[in-house]
Amino acid sequence: MSSYQLDLFSSLGINILLALSVYCPMATGQLSIGNAGFMAIGAYVSAMLTVHVHLPLFPSLIIGGIAAAIIGVLFGFPALRLKGIFLAMATLCFGEIVRNFFMNFLQTLTGGAYGFRGIGDVPILISWIWGWVALSLVFFFFLSRSRLGLALMATHDDQTVSELIGINIVFLKVAAFGVGAFIGGVAGGLYAHYYLYIEPEFFNVWESIFIALYVIMGGMLTYWGPVLGASIFTLLPEFLRFLQDWRGAFFGVVIIGLMIARPSGLVTREILRIDFWIPYLKRRKP
Amino acid sequence: MKDTPLLTLKGTYKKFGGLSAVDNLSLKISEGYIYGLIGPNGAGKTTIFNLITGVYPCTSGSILLDDVDLTPLKPYRIARLGISRTFQTIRLFPSMSTWEHVLIGQNFLSRSRIGEIFPIRRTQGLALRAQAEEALRILGLWEVRDRKAVTLPYGSQRKVEIARAIAAQPKLLLLDEPSAGMNIRETEELLSVISKIHDLGITILVIEHDMRVVMGVCDHIVVLNFGRKIAEGTPMEIRQNEEVLEAYLGKEE
Ligand SMILES: Nc1ncnc2c1ncn2[C@@H]1O[C@H](COP(=O)(O)OP(=O)(O)O)[C@@H](O)[C@H]1O
Ligand SMILES: [Mg+2]
């Protein structure tokens, strides 16, 4: 692979992880547009550990993820009383708070607004990134087929009824937020150690919104939705390079078109079932 | 009826602003019987279900299930203690198949916590699976188990709600106007379904407008008007009660 392709597939893997980090709370009906904040926490914590403490990469990534998860749970407890657009606003503010924190504090360790240099004692391979993607997909595969996964879906569909049939929805929502934050934190750690340089600006509102869009576009009812959404958002702009200046505009049109054509996202639970395709397969026969 | 009380309401009171939706209601539900809760629209019947299941807090008074006070508990705790319900306006999970509704109804029954994250097929004890199947068979939904519940005909959707409720193996089942919107044939089926559920040993409290259902299956009837209990007794006694005829039954004729 050329280094261009290598970079592309690395950012694809990281974007899939980020999309899954938003998908997790989304599976319980919580829209988060602050996940760049969890990514930032994972990136900075793991980078500080490898650079200043000389910890190996793997434990650093895990600790970065756990730090993000703890912050996520602490934030989740009060925030999850909010619903819909209010929760979305709170998560957005959360992301900004994190970005400002790394801009203004711990500057001697992280370089603040000037950026964190000198990451890279530990080389990272693309296989690390895709290893985490595979691990996450296995997790979501089991989750989707478990009773717990069903409880997440129930919470997503109707919180009141979910509670009345014995589901502890507060626990589930906070846990979903925490697991999403962990995945986001790990993705941040991988990002920092692949690109070897981070600065607070990388983790701004736009990054958060893009991550949320991966899930909204791809579909929020199965874990294949965020995978597809992240892939389209990462790869399509590359395939559209020949459009030059029109690339951004065309991409925007594609997004609006998709939203009109498939408002629930590209991948829904139906199209993952064989019987959905049977009429189409039959039609081909003479 | 002097049997063991399963559910006891003691001076239960619920105010919405200036309106007393449930007014100083005391009630004993004995284990193993079918109770009917009747009364004109707005009498406070659904509100009683909402108080029992913890949707609203009581303004005052208490509600006991087997001597456990339910009033400070969250809805999910009350459900786990053995109270399941259906809703006056059907509330199904739009993303789920009929089979999934029954599985989620059982959500707190599996003992193992670890088992929660492993695939249903393998770890769900065979007994639990058999009970899920039984719930669907009792309601005649086995054939449509893989259909999305919200795409079923109206009468069947009501049955999915009942299946989801009994899958939790409750001690007490609360049915809120289960025959609403059903045709005559579906109502007949409902009567036999209620009897079958009763045969499983589940105590039932049913809100009903259809007198065939009330008089047909209930052992005991409680009549409510303006949040107050105005009569209580066997179907025979209620049919002859002057006040009830005036408040409620009279209107129907
Ligand atoms: N959440 C609520 N807020 C305000 N008033 C309510 C609420 N729920 C019920 N009520 C009022 O309480 C009274 C009883 O309602 P309800 O229990 O639904 O009656 P029923 O089920 O017997 O027809 C009605 O006057 C209704 O308007
Ligand atoms: Mg009602």
PDB file of C-alpha atoms in Angstrom, chain A residues 18-159:
ATOM      1  CA  LEU A  18     -15.732   7.020  16.508  1.00  0.00           C
ATOM      2  CA  ALA A  19     -19.034   6.248  14.792  1.00  0.00           C
ATOM      3  CA  LEU A  20     -19.516   3.234  17.063  1.00  0.00           C
ATOM      4  CA  SER A  21     -18.848   5.477  20.067  1.00  0.00           C
ATOM      5  CA  VAL A  22     -21.839   7.615  19.054  1.00  0.00           C
ATOM      6  CA  TYR A  23     -23.916   4.605  18.034  1.00  0.00           C
ATOM      7  CA  CYS A  24     -23.714   3.131  21.532  1.00  0.00           C
ATOM      8  CA  PRO A  25     -25.681   5.892  23.326  1.00  0.00           C
ATOM      9  CA  MET A  26     -27.769   6.376  20.176  1.00  0.00           C
ATOM     10  CA  ALA A  27     -28.918   2.764  20.545  1.00  0.00           C
ATOM     11  CA  THR A  28     -30.744   3.892  23.691  1.00  0.00           C
ATOM     12  CA  GLY A  29     -32.124   6.972  21.946  1.00  0.00           C
ATOM     13  CA  GLN A  30     -29.513   9.488  23.146  1.00  0.00           C
ATOM     14  CA  LEU A  31     -27.995  11.770  20.513  1.00  0.00           C
ATOM     15  CA  SER A  32     -24.475  12.844  21.458  1.00  0.00           C
ATOM     16  CA  ILE A  33     -22.728  15.558  19.472  1.00  0.00           C
ATOM     17  CA  GLY A  34     -19.812  15.910  21.845  1.00  0.00           C
ATOM     18  CA  ASN A  35     -17.905  12.714  21.223  1.00  0.00           C
ATOM     19  CA  ALA A  36     -14.833  14.535  19.967  1.00  0.00           C
ATOM     20  CA  GLY A  37     -14.505  15.394  23.671  1.00  0.00           C
ATOM     21  CA  PHE A  38     -14.115  11.717  24.596  1.00  0.00           C
ATOM     22  CA  MET A  39     -11.746  11.300  21.675  1.00  0.00           C
ATOM     23  CA  ALA A  40      -9.673  14.219  23.025  1.00  0.00           C
ATOM     24  CA  ILE A  41      -9.544  12.759  26.535  1.00  0.00           C
ATOM     25  CA  GLY A  42      -8.373   9.388  25.187  1.00  0.00           C
ATOM     26  CA  ALA A  43      -5.844  11.033  22.870  1.00  0.00           C
ATOM     27  CA  TYR A  44      -4.298  13.321  25.504  1.00  0.00           C
ATOM     28  CA  VAL A  45      -4.322  10.836  28.374  1.00  0.00           C
ATOM     29  CA  SER A  46      -2.760   8.022  26.354  1.00  0.00           C
ATOM     30  CA  ALA A  47      -0.201  10.370  24.783  1.00  0.00           C
ATOM     31  CA  MET A  48       0.810  11.760  28.176  1.00  0.00           C
ATOM     32  CA  LEU A  49       1.260   8.194  29.411  1.00  0.00           C
ATOM     33  CA  THR A  50       3.448   7.039  26.530  1.00  0.00           C
ATOM     34  CA  VAL A  51       5.449  10.272  26.298  1.00  0.00           C
ATOM     35  CA  HIS A  52       5.920  11.271  29.937  1.00  0.00           C
ATOM     36  CA  VAL A  53       5.474   7.971  31.803  1.00  0.00           C
ATOM     37  CA  HIS A  54       6.910   5.750  29.024  1.00  0.00           C
ATOM     38  CA  LEU A  55       4.094   3.296  29.439  1.00  0.00           C
ATOM     39  CA  PRO A  56       3.632   0.835  26.540  1.00  0.00           C
ATOM     40  CA  LEU A  57       0.939   1.644  24.005  1.00  0.00           C
ATOM     41  CA  PHE A  58      -1.654  -0.967  24.905  1.00  0.00           C
ATOM     42  CA  PRO A  59      -2.147  -0.049  28.583  1.00  0.00           C
ATOM     43  CA  SER A  60      -2.015   3.630  27.632  1.00  0.00           C
ATOM     44  CA  LEU A  61      -4.857   3.176  25.154  1.00  0.00           C
ATOM     45  CA  ILE A  62      -6.902   1.283  27.732  1.00  0.00           C
ATOM     46  CA  ILE A  63      -6.298   3.881  30.447  1.00  0.00           C
ATOM     47  CA  GLY A  64      -7.177   6.649  27.976  1.00  0.00           C
ATOM     48  CA  GLY A  65     -10.418   4.820  27.181  1.00  0.00           C
ATOM     49  CA  ILE A  66     -11.211   4.278  30.858  1.00  0.00           C
ATOM     50  CA  ALA A  67     -10.540   7.958  31.632  1.00  0.00           C
ATOM     51  CA  ALA A  68     -12.997   8.934  28.895  1.00  0.00           C
ATOM     52  CA  ALA A  69     -15.528   6.409  30.195  1.00  0.00           C
ATOM     53  CA  ILE A  70     -15.304   7.726  33.769  1.00  0.00           C
ATOM     54  CA  ILE A  71     -15.794  11.304  32.600  1.00  0.00           C
ATOM     55  CA  GLY A  72     -18.614  10.064  30.347  1.00  0.00           C
ATOM     56  CA  VAL A  73     -20.421   8.380  33.240  1.00  0.00           C
ATOM     57  CA  LEU A  74     -19.929  11.394  35.541  1.00  0.00           C
ATOM     58  CA  PHE A  75     -21.313  13.624  32.805  1.00  0.00           C
ATOM     59  CA  GLY A  76     -24.018  11.122  31.901  1.00  0.00           C
ATOM     60  CA  PHE A  77     -25.681  10.913  35.305  1.00  0.00           C
ATOM     61  CA  PRO A  78     -26.923  14.498  35.379  1.00  0.00           C
ATOM     62  CA  ALA A  79     -27.116  14.971  31.608  1.00  0.00           C
ATOM     63  CA  LEU A  80     -29.295  11.961  30.843  1.00  0.00           C
ATOM     64  CA  ARG A  81     -32.189  13.580  32.669  1.00  0.00           C
ATOM     65  CA  LEU A  82     -32.307  15.783  29.587  1.00  0.00           C
ATOM     66  CA  LYS A  83     -34.069  14.569  26.492  1.00  0.00           C
ATOM     67  CA  GLY A  84     -33.707  15.046  22.746  1.00  0.00           C
ATOM     68  CA  ILE A  85     -32.407  18.400  21.638  1.00  0.00           C
ATOM     69  CA  PHE A  86     -31.496  19.491  25.198  1.00  0.00           C
ATOM     70  CA  LEU A  87     -29.277  16.467  25.688  1.00  0.00           C
ATOM     71  CA  ALA A  88     -27.703  17.125  22.288  1.00  0.00           C
ATOM     72  CA  MET A  89     -26.909  20.708  23.349  1.00  0.00           C
ATOM     73  CA  ALA A  90     -25.432  19.513  26.650  1.00  0.00           C
ATOM     74  CA  THR A  91     -23.146  17.029  24.873  1.00  0.00           C
ATOM     75  CA  LEU A  92     -22.082  19.736  22.434  1.00  0.00           C
ATOM     76  CA  CYS A  93     -21.121  21.982  25.339  1.00  0.00           C
ATOM     77  CA  PHE A  94     -19.309  19.067  26.959  1.00  0.00           C
ATOM     78  CA  GLY A  95     -17.124  18.645  23.866  1.00  0.00           C
ATOM     79  CA  GLU A  96     -16.275  22.351  23.927  1.00  0.00           C
ATOM     80  CA  ILE A  97     -15.414  22.243  27.630  1.00  0.00           C
ATOM     81  CA  VAL A  98     -12.957  19.406  27.005  1.00  0.00           C
ATOM     82  CA  ARG A  99     -11.371  21.217  24.080  1.00  0.00           C
ATOM     83  CA  ASN A 100     -10.976  24.391  26.137  1.00  0.00           C
ATOM     84  CA  PHE A 101      -9.537  22.406  29.007  1.00  0.00           C
ATOM     85  CA  PHE A 102      -6.716  21.032  26.872  1.00  0.00           C
ATOM     86  CA  MET A 103      -6.221  24.465  25.347  1.00  0.00           C
ATOM     87  CA  ASN A 104      -5.691  26.160  28.718  1.00  0.00           C
ATOM     88  CA  PHE A 105      -4.597  23.582  31.280  1.00  0.00           C
ATOM     89  CA  LEU A 106      -1.787  21.025  31.550  1.00  0.00           C
ATOM     90  CA  GLN A 107       0.118  23.114  29.018  1.00  0.00           C
ATOM     91  CA  THR A 108       3.528  22.046  30.283  1.00  0.00           C
ATOM     92  CA  LEU A 109       2.611  18.433  29.577  1.00  0.00           C
ATOM     93  CA  THR A 110       0.583  18.798  26.379  1.00  0.00           C
ATOM     94  CA  GLY A 111       1.724  22.030  24.731  1.00  0.00           C
ATOM     95  CA  GLY A 112      -1.756  23.550  24.946  1.00  0.00           C
ATOM     96  CA  ALA A 113      -2.811  25.423  21.828  1.00  0.00           C
ATOM     97  CA  TYR A 114       0.670  24.924  20.287  1.00  0.00           C
ATOM     98  CA  GLY A 115       0.032  21.224  19.975  1.00  0.00           C
ATOM     99  CA  PHE A 116       1.371  18.070  21.560  1.00  0.00           C
ATOM    100  CA  ARG A 117       4.662  17.112  19.879  1.00  0.00           C
ATOM    101  CA  GLY A 118       6.987  14.244  20.475  1.00  0.00           C
ATOM    102  CA  ILE A 119       4.436  11.454  20.475  1.00  0.00           C
ATOM    103  CA  GLY A 120       5.904   8.483  18.739  1.00  0.00           C
ATOM    104  CA  ASP A 121       8.226   6.570  20.984  1.00  0.00           C
ATOM    105  CA  VAL A 122       5.802   3.819  20.341  1.00  0.00           C
ATOM    106  CA  PRO A 123       5.214   2.956  16.698  1.00  0.00           C
ATOM    107  CA  ILE A 124       1.643   2.167  15.765  1.00  0.00           C
ATOM    108  CA  LEU A 125       0.522  -0.021  12.910  1.00  0.00           C
ATOM    109  CA  ILE A 126      -2.655   0.038  10.928  1.00  0.00           C
ATOM    110  CA  SER A 127      -3.314  -3.488  12.211  1.00  0.00           C
ATOM    111  CA  TRP A 128      -3.707  -2.047  15.719  1.00  0.00           C
ATOM    112  CA  ILE A 129      -6.475   0.229  14.532  1.00  0.00           C
ATOM    113  CA  TRP A 130      -8.273  -2.528  12.654  1.00  0.00           C
ATOM    114  CA  GLY A 131      -7.751  -4.903  15.546  1.00  0.00           C
ATOM    115  CA  TRP A 132      -9.775  -2.517  17.714  1.00  0.00           C
ATOM    116  CA  VAL A 133     -12.390  -2.195  14.983  1.00  0.00           C
ATOM    117  CA  ALA A 134     -12.701  -5.981  14.843  1.00  0.00           C
ATOM    118  CA  LEU A 135     -12.905  -6.230  18.629  1.00  0.00           C
ATOM    119  CA  SER A 136     -15.659  -3.602  18.750  1.00  0.00           C
ATOM    120  CA  LEU A 137     -17.631  -5.296  15.994  1.00  0.00           C
ATOM    121  CA  VAL A 138     -17.455  -8.625  17.813  1.00  0.00           C
ATOM    122  CA  PHE A 139     -18.700  -6.861  20.951  1.00  0.00           C
ATOM    123  CA  PHE A 140     -21.626  -5.274  19.116  1.00  0.00           C
ATOM    124  CA  PHE A 141     -22.387  -8.550  17.337  1.00  0.00           C
ATOM    125  CA  PHE A 142     -22.851 -10.336  20.661  1.00  0.00           C
ATOM    126  CA  LEU A 143     -24.632  -7.358  22.177  1.00  0.00           C
ATOM    127  CA  SER A 144     -27.119  -7.185  19.312  1.00  0.00           C
ATOM    128  CA  ARG A 145     -28.093 -10.817  19.823  1.00  0.00           C
ATOM    129  CA  SER A 146     -28.331 -10.657  23.600  1.00  0.00           C
ATOM    130  CA  ARG A 147     -31.135  -9.815  25.963  1.00  0.00           C
ATOM    131  CA  LEU A 148     -29.210  -6.709  26.948  1.00  0.00           C
ATOM    132  CA  GLY A 149     -29.205  -5.597  23.310  1.00  0.00           C
ATOM    133  CA  LEU A 150     -32.953  -6.082  23.235  1.00  0.00           C
ATOM    134  CA  ALA A 151     -33.254  -3.940  26.367  1.00  0.00           C
ATOM    135  CA  LEU A 152     -31.265  -1.184  24.624  1.00  0.00           C
ATOM    136  CA  MET A 153     -33.644  -1.367  21.677  1.00  0.00           C
ATOM    137  CA  ALA A 154     -36.664  -1.198  24.001  1.00  0.00           C
ATOM    138  CA  THR A 155     -35.207   1.870  25.715  1.00  0.00           C
ATOM    139  CA  HIS A 156     -34.626   3.425  22.309  1.00  0.00           C
ATOM    140  CA  ASP A 157     -38.238   2.758  21.257  1.00  0.00           C
ATOM    141  CA  ASP A 158     -40.195   3.731  24.402  1.00  0.00           C
ATOM    142  CA  GLN A 159     -38.564   4.643  27.709  1.00  0.00           C
TER     143      GLN A 159
END
